[in-house]
mmCIF file of C-alpha atoms and ligand atoms in Angstrom:
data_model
loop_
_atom_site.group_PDB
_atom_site.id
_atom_site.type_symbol
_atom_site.label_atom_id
_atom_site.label_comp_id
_atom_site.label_asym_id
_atom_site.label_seq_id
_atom_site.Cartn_x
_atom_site.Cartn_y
_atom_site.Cartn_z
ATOM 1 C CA UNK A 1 73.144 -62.763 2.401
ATOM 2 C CA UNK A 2 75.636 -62.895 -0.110
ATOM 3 C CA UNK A 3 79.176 -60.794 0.915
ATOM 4 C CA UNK A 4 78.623 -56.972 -0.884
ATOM 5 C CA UNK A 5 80.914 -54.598 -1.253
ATOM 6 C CA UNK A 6 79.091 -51.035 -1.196
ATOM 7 C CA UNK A 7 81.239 -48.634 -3.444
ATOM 8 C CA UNK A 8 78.384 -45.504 -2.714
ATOM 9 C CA UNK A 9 79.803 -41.703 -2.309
ATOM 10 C CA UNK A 10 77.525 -41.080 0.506
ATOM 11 C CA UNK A 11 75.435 -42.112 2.519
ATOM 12 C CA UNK A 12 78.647 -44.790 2.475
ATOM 13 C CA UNK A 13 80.008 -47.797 3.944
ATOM 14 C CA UNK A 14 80.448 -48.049 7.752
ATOM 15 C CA UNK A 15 83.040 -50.401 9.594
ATOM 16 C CA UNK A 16 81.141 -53.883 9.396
ATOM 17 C CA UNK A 17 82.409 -54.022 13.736
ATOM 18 C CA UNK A 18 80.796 -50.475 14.355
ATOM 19 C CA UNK A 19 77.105 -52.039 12.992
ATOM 20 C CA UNK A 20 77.772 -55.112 14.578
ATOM 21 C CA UNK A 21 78.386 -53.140 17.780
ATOM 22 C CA UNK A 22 75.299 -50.968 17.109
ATOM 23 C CA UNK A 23 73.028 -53.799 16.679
ATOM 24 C CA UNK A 24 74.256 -55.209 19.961
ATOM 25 C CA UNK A 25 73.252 -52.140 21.843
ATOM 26 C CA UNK A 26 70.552 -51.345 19.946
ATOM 27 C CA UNK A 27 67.820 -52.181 23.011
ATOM 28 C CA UNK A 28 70.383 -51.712 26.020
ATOM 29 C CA UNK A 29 72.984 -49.778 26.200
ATOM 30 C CA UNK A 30 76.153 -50.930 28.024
ATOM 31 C CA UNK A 31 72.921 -51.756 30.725
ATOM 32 C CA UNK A 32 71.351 -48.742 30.943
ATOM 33 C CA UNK A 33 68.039 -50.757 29.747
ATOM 34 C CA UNK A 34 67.367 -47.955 27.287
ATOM 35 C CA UNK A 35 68.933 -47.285 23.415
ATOM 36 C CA UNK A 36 71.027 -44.560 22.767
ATOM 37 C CA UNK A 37 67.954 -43.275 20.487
ATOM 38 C CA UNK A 38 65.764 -42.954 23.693
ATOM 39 C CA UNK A 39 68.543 -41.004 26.312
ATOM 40 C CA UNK A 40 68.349 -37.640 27.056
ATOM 41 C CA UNK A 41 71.203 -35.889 25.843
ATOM 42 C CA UNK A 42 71.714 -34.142 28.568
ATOM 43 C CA UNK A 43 72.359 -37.376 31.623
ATOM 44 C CA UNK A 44 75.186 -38.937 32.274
ATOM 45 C CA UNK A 45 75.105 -41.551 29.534
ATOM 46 C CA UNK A 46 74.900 -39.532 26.913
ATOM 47 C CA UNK A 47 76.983 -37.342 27.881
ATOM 48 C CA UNK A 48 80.035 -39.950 28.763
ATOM 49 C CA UNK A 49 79.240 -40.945 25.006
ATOM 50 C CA UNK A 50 79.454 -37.241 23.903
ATOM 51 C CA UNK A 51 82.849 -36.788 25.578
ATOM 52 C CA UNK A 52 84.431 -39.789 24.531
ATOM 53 C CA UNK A 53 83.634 -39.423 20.707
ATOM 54 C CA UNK A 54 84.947 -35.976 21.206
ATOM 55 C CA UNK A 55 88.205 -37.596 22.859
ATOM 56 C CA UNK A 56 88.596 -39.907 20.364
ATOM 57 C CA UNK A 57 88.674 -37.125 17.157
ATOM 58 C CA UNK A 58 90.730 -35.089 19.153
ATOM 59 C CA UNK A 59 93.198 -37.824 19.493
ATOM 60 C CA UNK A 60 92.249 -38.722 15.863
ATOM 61 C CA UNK A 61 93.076 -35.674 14.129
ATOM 62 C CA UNK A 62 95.420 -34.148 16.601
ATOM 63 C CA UNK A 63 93.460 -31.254 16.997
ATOM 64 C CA UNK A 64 95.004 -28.385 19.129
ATOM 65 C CA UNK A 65 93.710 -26.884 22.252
ATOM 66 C CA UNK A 66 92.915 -24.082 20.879
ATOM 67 C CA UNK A 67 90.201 -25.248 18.584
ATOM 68 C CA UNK A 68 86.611 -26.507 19.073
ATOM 69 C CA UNK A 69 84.882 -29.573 17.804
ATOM 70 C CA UNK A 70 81.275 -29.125 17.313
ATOM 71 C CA UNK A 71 78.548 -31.516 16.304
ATOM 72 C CA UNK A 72 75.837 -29.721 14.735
ATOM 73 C CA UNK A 73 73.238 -30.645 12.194
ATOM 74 C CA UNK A 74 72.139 -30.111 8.503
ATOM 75 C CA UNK A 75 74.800 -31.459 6.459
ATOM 76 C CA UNK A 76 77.438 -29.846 4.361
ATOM 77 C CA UNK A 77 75.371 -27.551 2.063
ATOM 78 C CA UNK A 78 73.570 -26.234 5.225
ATOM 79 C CA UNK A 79 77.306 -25.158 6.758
ATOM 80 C CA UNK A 80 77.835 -23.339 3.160
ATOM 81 C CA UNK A 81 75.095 -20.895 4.798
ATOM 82 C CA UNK A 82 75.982 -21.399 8.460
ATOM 83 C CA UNK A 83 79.891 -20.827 7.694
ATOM 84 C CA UNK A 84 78.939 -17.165 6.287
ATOM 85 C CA UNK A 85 76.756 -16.102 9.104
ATOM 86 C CA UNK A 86 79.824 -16.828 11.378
ATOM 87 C CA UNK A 87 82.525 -15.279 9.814
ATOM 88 C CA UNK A 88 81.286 -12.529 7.681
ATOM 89 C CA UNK A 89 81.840 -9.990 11.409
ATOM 90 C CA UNK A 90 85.482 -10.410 10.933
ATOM 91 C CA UNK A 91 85.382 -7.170 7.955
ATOM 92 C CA UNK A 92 83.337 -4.401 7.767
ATOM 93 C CA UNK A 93 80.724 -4.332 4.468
ATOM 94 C CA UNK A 94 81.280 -4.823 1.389
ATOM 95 C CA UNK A 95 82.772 -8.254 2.551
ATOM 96 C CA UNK A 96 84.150 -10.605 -0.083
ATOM 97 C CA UNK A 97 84.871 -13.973 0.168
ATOM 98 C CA UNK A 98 87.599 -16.092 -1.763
ATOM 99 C CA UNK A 99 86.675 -18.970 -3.381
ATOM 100 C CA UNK A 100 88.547 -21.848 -5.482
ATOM 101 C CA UNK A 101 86.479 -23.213 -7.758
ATOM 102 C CA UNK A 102 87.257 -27.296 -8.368
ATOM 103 C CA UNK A 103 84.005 -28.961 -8.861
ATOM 104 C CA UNK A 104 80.523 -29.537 -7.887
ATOM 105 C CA UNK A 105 80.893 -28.913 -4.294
ATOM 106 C CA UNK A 106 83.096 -25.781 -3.826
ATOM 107 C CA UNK A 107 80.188 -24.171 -7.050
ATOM 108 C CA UNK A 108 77.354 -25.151 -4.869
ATOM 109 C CA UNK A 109 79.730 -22.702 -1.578
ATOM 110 C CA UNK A 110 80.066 -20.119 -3.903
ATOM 111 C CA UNK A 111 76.351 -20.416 -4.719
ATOM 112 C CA UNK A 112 75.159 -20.330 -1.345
ATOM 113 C CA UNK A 113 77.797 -17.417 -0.167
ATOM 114 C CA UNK A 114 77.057 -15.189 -2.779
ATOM 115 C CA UNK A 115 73.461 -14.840 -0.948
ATOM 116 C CA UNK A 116 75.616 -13.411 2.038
ATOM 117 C CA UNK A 117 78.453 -11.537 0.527
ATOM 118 C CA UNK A 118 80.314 -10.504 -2.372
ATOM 119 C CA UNK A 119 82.353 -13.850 -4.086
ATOM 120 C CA UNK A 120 85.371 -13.466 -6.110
ATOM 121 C CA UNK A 121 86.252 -16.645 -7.306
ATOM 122 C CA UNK A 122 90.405 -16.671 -6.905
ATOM 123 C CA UNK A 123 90.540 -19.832 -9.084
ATOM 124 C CA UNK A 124 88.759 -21.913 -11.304
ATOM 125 C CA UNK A 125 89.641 -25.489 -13.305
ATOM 126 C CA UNK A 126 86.224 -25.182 -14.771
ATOM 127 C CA UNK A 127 87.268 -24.805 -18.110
ATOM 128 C CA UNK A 128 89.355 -27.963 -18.066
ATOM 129 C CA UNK A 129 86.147 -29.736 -16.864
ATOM 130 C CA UNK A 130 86.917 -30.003 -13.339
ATOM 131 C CA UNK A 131 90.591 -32.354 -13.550
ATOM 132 C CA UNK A 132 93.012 -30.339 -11.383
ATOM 133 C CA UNK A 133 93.549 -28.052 -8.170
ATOM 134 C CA UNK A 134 94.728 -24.731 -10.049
ATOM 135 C CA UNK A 135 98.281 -23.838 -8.727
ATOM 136 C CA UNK A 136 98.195 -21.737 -6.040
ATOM 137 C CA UNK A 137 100.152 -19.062 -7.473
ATOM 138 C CA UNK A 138 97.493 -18.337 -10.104
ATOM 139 C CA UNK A 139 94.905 -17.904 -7.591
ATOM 140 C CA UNK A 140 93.848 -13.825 -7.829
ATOM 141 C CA UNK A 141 93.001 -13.555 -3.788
ATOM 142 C CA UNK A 142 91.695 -10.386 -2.654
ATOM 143 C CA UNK A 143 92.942 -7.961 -0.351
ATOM 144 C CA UNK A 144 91.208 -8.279 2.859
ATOM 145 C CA UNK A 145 88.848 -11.455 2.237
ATOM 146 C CA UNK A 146 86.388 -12.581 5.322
ATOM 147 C CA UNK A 147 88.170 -15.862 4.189
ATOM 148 C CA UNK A 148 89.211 -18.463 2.122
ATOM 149 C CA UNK A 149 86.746 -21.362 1.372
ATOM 150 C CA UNK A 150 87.921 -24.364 -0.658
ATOM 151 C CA UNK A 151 87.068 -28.189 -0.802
ATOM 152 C CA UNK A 152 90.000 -30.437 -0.321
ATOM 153 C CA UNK A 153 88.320 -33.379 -2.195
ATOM 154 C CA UNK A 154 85.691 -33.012 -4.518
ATOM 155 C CA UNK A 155 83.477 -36.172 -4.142
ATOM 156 C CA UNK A 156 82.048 -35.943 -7.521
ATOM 157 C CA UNK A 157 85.225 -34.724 -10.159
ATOM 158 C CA UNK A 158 87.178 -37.119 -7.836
ATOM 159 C CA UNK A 159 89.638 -34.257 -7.508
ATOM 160 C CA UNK A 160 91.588 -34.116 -3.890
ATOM 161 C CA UNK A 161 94.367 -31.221 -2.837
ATOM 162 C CA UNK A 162 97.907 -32.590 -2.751
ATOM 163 C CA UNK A 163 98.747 -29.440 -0.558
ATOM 164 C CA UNK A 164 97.449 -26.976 2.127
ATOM 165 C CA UNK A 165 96.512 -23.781 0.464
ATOM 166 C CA UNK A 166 98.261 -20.582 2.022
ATOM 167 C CA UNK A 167 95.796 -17.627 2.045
ATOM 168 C CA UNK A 168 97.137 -14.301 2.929
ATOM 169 C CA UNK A 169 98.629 -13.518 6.360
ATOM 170 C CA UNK A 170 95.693 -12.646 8.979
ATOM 171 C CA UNK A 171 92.763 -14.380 5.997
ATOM 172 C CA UNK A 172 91.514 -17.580 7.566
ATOM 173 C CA UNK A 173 90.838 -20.675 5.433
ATOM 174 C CA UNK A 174 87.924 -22.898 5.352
ATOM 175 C CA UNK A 175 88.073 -26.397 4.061
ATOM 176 C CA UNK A 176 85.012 -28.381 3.122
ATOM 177 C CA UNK A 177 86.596 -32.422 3.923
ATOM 178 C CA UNK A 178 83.439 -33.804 3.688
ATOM 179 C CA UNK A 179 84.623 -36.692 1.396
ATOM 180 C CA UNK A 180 88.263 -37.430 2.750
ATOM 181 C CA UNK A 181 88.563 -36.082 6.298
ATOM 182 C CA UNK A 182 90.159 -39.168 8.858
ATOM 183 C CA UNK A 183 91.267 -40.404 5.486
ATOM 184 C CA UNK A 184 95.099 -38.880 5.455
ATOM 185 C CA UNK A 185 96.875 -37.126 8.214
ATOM 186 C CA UNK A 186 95.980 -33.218 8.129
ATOM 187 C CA UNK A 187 97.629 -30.150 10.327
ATOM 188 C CA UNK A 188 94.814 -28.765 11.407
ATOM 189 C CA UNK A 189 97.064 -25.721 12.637
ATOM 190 C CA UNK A 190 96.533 -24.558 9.156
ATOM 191 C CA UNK A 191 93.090 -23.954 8.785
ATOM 192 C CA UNK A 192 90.708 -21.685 10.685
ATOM 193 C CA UNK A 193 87.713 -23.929 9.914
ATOM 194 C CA UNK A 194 87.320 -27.465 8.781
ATOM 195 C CA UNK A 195 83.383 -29.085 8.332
ATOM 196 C CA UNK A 196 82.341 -32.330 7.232
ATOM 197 C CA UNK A 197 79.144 -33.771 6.648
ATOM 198 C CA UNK A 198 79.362 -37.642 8.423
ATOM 199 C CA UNK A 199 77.521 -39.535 5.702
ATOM 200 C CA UNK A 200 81.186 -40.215 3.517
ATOM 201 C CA UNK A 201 84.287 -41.565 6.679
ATOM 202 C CA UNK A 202 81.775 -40.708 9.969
ATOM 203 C CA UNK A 203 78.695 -42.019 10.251
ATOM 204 C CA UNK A 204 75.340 -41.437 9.571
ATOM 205 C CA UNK A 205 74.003 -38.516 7.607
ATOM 206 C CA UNK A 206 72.173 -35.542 9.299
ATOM 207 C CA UNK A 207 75.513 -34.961 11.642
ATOM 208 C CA UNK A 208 77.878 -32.331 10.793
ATOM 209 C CA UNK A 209 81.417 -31.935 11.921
ATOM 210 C CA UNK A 210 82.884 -28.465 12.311
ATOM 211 C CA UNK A 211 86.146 -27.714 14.062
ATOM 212 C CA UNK A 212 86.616 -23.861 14.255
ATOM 213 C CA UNK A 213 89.858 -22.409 16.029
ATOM 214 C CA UNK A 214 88.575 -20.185 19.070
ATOM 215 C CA UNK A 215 89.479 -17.176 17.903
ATOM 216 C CA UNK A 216 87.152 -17.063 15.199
ATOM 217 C CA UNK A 217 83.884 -17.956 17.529
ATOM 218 C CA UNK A 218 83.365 -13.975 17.696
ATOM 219 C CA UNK A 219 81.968 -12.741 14.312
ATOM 220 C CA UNK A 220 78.373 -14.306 13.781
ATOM 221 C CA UNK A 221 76.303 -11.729 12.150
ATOM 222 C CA UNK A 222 73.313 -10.818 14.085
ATOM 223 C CA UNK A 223 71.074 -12.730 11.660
ATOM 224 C CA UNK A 224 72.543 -15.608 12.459
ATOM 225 C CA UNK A 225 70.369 -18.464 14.379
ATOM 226 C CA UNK A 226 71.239 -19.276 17.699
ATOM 227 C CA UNK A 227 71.406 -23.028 16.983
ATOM 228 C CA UNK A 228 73.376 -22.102 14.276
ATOM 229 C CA UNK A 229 76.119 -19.540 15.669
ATOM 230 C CA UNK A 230 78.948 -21.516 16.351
ATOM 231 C CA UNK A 231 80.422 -19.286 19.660
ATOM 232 C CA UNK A 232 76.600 -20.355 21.298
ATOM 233 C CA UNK A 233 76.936 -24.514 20.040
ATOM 234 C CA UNK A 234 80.365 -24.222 21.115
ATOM 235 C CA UNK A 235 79.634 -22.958 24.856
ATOM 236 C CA UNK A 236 76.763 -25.420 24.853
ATOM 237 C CA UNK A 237 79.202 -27.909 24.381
ATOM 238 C CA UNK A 238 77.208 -29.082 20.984
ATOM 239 C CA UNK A 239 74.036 -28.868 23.344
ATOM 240 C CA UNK A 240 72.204 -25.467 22.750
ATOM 241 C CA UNK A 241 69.590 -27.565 21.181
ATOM 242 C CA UNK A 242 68.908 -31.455 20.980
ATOM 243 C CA UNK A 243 71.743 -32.820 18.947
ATOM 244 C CA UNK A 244 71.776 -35.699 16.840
ATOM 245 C CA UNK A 245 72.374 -38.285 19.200
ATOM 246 C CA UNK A 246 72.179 -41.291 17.834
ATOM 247 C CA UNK A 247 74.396 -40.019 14.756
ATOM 248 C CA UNK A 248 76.991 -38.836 17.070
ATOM 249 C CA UNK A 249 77.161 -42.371 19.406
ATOM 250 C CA UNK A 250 77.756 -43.776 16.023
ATOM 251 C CA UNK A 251 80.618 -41.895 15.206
ATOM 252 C CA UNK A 252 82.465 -42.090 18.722
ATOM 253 C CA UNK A 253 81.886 -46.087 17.489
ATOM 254 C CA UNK A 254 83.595 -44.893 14.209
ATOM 255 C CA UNK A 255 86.508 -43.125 16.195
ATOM 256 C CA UNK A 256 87.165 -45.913 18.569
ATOM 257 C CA UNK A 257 87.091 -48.099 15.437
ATOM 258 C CA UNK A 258 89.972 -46.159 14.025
ATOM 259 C CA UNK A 259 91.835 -45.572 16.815
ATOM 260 C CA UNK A 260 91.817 -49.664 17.044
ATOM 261 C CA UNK A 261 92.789 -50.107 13.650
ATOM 262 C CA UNK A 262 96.298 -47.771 14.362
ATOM 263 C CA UNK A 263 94.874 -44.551 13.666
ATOM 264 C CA UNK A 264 94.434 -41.661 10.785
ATOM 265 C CA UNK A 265 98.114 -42.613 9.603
ATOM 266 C CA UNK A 266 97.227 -46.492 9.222
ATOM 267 C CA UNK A 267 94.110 -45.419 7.290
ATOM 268 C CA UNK A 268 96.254 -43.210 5.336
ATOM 269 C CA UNK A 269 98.591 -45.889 4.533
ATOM 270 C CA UNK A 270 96.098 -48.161 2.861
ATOM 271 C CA UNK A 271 93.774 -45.817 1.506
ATOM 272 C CA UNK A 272 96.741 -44.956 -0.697
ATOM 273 C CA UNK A 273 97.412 -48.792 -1.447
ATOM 274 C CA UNK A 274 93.775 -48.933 -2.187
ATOM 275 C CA UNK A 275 93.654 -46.297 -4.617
ATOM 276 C CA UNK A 276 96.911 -47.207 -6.319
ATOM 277 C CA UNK A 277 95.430 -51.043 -6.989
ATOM 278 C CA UNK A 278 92.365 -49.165 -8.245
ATOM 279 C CA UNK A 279 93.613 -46.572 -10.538
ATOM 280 C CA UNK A 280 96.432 -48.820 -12.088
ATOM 281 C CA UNK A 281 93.112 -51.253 -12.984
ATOM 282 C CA UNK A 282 91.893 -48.571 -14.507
ATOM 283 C CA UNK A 283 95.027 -47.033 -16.726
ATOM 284 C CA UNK A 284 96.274 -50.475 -17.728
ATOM 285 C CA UNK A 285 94.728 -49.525 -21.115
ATOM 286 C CA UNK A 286 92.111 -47.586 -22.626
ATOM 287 C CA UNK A 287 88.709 -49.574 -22.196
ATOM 288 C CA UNK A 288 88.511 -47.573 -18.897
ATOM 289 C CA UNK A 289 89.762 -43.602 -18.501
ATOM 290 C CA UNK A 290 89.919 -41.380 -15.084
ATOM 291 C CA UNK A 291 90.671 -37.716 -16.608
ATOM 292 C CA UNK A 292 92.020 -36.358 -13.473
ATOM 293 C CA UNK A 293 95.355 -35.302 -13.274
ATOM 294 C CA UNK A 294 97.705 -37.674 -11.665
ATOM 295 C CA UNK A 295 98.581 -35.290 -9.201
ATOM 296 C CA UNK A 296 95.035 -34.493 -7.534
ATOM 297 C CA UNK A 297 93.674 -37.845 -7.975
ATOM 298 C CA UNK A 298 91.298 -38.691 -5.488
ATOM 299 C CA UNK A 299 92.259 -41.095 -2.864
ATOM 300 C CA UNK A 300 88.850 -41.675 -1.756
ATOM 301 C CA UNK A 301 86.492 -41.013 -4.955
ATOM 302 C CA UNK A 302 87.286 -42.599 -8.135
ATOM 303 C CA UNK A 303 85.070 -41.317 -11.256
ATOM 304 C CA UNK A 304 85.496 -43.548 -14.396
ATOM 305 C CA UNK A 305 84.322 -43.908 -17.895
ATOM 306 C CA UNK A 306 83.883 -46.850 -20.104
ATOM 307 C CA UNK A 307 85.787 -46.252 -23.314
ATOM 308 C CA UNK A 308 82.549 -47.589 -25.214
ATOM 309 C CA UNK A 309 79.488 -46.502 -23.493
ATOM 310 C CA UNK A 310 77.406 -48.470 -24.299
ATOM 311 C CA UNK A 311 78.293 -50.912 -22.413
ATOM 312 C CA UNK A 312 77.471 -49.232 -19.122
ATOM 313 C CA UNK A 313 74.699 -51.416 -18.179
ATOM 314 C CA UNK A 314 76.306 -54.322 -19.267
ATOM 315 C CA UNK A 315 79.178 -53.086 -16.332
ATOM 316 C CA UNK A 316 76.900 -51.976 -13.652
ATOM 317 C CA UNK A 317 74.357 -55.375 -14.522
ATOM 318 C CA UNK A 318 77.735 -57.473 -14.065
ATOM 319 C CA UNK A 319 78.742 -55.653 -11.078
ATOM 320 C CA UNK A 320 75.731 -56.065 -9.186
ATOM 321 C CA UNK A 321 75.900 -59.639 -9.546
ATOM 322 C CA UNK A 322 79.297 -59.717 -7.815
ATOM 323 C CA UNK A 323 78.095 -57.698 -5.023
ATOM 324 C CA UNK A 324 79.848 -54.703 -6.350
ATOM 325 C CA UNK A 325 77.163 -52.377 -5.532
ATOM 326 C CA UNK A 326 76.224 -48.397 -5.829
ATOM 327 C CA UNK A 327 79.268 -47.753 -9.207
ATOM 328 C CA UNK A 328 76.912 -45.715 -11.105
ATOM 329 C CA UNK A 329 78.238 -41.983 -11.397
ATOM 330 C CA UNK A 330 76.637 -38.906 -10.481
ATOM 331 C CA UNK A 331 74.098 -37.664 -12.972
ATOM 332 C CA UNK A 332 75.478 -34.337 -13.928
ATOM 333 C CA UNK A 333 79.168 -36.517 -14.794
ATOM 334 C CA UNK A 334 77.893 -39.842 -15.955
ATOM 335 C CA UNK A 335 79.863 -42.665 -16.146
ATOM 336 C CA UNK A 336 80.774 -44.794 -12.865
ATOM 337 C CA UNK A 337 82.428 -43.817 -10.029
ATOM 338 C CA UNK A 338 83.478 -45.790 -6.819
ATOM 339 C CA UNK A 339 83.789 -44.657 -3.430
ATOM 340 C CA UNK A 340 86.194 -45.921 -1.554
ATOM 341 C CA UNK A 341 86.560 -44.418 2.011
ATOM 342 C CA UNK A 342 87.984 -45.517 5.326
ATOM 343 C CA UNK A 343 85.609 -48.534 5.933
ATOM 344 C CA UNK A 344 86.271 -50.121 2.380
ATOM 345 C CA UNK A 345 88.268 -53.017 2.932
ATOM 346 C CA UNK A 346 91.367 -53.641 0.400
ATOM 347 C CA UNK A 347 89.391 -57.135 -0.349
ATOM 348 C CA UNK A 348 86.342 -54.759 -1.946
ATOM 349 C CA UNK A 349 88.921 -52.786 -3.913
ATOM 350 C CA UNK A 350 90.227 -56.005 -5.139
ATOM 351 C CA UNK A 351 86.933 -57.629 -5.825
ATOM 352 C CA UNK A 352 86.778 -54.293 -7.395
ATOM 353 C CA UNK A 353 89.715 -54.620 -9.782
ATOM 354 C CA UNK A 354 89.192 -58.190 -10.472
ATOM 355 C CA UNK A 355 85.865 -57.161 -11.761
ATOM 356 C CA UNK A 356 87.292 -54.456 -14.122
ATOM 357 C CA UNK A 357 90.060 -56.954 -15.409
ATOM 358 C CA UNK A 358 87.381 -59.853 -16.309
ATOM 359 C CA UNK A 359 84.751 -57.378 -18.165
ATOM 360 C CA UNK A 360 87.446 -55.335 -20.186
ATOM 361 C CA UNK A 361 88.700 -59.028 -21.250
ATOM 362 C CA UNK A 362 91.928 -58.775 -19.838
HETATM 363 C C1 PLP B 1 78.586 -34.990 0.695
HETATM 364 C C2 PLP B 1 79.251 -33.677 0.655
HETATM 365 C C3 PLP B 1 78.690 -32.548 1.261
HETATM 366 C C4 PLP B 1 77.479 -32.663 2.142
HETATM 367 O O1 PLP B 1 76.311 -32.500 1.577
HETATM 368 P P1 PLP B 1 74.976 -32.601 2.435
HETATM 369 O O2 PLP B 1 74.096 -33.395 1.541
HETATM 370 O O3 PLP B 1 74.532 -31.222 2.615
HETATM 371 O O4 PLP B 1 75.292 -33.271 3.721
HETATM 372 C C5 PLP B 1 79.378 -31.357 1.210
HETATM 373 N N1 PLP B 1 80.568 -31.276 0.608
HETATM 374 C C6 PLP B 1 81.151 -32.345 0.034
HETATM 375 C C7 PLP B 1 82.498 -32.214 -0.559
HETATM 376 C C8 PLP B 1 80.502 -33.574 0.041
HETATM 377 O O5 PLP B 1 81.087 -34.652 -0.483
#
């Protein structure tokens, strides 16, 4: 097989040494004579797996003491219900929940929450069409909000937060880092809840990250499911029900990976060289346009148009046949986008830009 480059959004790229690793354990794991896939999560394999991969984000993401990582399951639009359910005890009814609108992803939270409470959206750059992070002091916050839910990068307007919003004293905030989180160093300190879905910088899809500060483990509504309320996964130690077990051995494999490689800064460091080489391809002149501001430019997801559309099949045809794969955009934006998380090597992004400099005739 030819070398590929896979530029998807998600499910993404994984570290070529973290398959490689996989596939060598697949049937026997570190001699245990049994996979990963057939261990019960509950012996001593498993569970030395658990631990470490928990170890290892810790470390990662310098997450405090007082805050709990949890593995659970059903993705990022299934924590948009879950995340309610958990916080909405904090105020008494009518509860209201802040919102910043800035693309696809934060619209589908407010979606989803507005089955659970009342939504005031503090912000929106939908009129703009989705190319900036509104400036904070525009946002109208309420008084006394359950919380503050936004999404740091938005994987489909390519739009990422150069800055940590500040919600009022006492209001937590909730970040959706689906599509950038072990990408840049973050302070977790700031936020009272952070989830990812694994499929983008993780691992596989069908794990979910959440890291919830303690203090905020004591609100689930009653409604809430058990495997769903975080306080219960959290005393289980992700283990109230079966979790995803082979997703999760993959991303301790992910974390190890990135501790090898020097860490969340060393990512950070040339995930921003990547997306420099990328975007400066792409501004060089106008066959090719990213309309995001400069200053919330995605580091990780890179929408793009071709000046004359027509053309796009011609690109994506050409692409293909360079092993530049998965560059067509989402549906509801058109145009191409590429993806270009942790495990996308500088020599893809280059392949990348090459690419873009040969077809516009540079
Ligand atoms: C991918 C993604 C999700 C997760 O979606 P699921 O399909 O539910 O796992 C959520 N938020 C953002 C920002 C994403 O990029």
């Amino acid at each position: 097989m030819n070398q590929v480059f896979n530029f998807s959004a998600g499910p993404a790229v994984l570290p070529k040494e973290v398959l490689q690793q996989a596939a060598s354990e697949m049937l026997d794991w570190q001699g245990s004579g049994m996979s990963v896939m057939e261990m019960s999560h509950r012996g001593p394999e498993f569970i030395s797996i658990y631990r470490q991969a928990e170890a290892d984000l810790r470390e990662l993401l310098a997450v405090p003491a007082n805050y709990r990582i949890l593995f659970m399951q059903g993705g990022g639009l299934g924590q948009n219900a879950i995340i309610p359910m958990n916080l909405l005890g904090r105020v008494r009814e009518p509860a209201v929940i802040d919102f910043v609108h800035t693309g696809s992803w934060s619209g589908k939270s407010v979606k989803e929450a507005a089955r659970y409470a009342e939504v005031n959206v503090a912000a929106s750059s939908q009129a703009g069409g989705f190319v900036s992070v509104p400036a904070p002091e525009s946002w109208q916050l309420s008084d006394g909000a359950a919380y503050l839910h936004v999404c740091t990068n938005e994987t489909i307007d390519g739009v990422e937060y150069n800055f940590v919003p500040q919600p009022p004293a006492g209001v937590p905030l909730v970040a959706d880092m689906s599509s950038h989180i072990l990408s840049r160093r973050i302070d977790v300190s700031q936020y009272g809840v952070i989830f990812a879905g694994a499929q983008k910088n993780i691992g596989p899809a069908g794990l979910t990250l959440v890291i919830v500060r303690e203090d905020l483990l004591d609100y689930a509504l009653p409604i809430c499911p058990s495997a769903f309320n975080w306080k219960n996964v959290a005393e289980h130690e992700s283990m109230f029900n079966t979790p995803p077990t082979y997703a999760i051995y993959i991303a301790g494999l992910v974390f190890a990976h990135l501790k090898a490689q020097g860490g969340v800064a060393a990512m950070e460091a040339r995930n921003i060289e990547k997306a420099r080489l990328l975007y400066e391809a792409l501004d060089c002149d106008d066959f090719y346009a990213n309309h995001v501001d400069e200053s919330c430019r995605s580091r990780m997801n890179i929408p793009f148009y071709l000046r004359d559309e027509s053309l796009n099949e011609a690109f994506l045809a050409g692409a293909k046949a360079r092993g530049l794969l998965q560059l067509k955009g989402h549906k509801s934006v058109g145009g191409m986008r590429a993806s270009i998380y942790n495990a996308m090597p500088i020599e893809g992004v280059q392949a990348l830009v090459d690419y873009l400099n040969e077809f516009a005739g540079r």
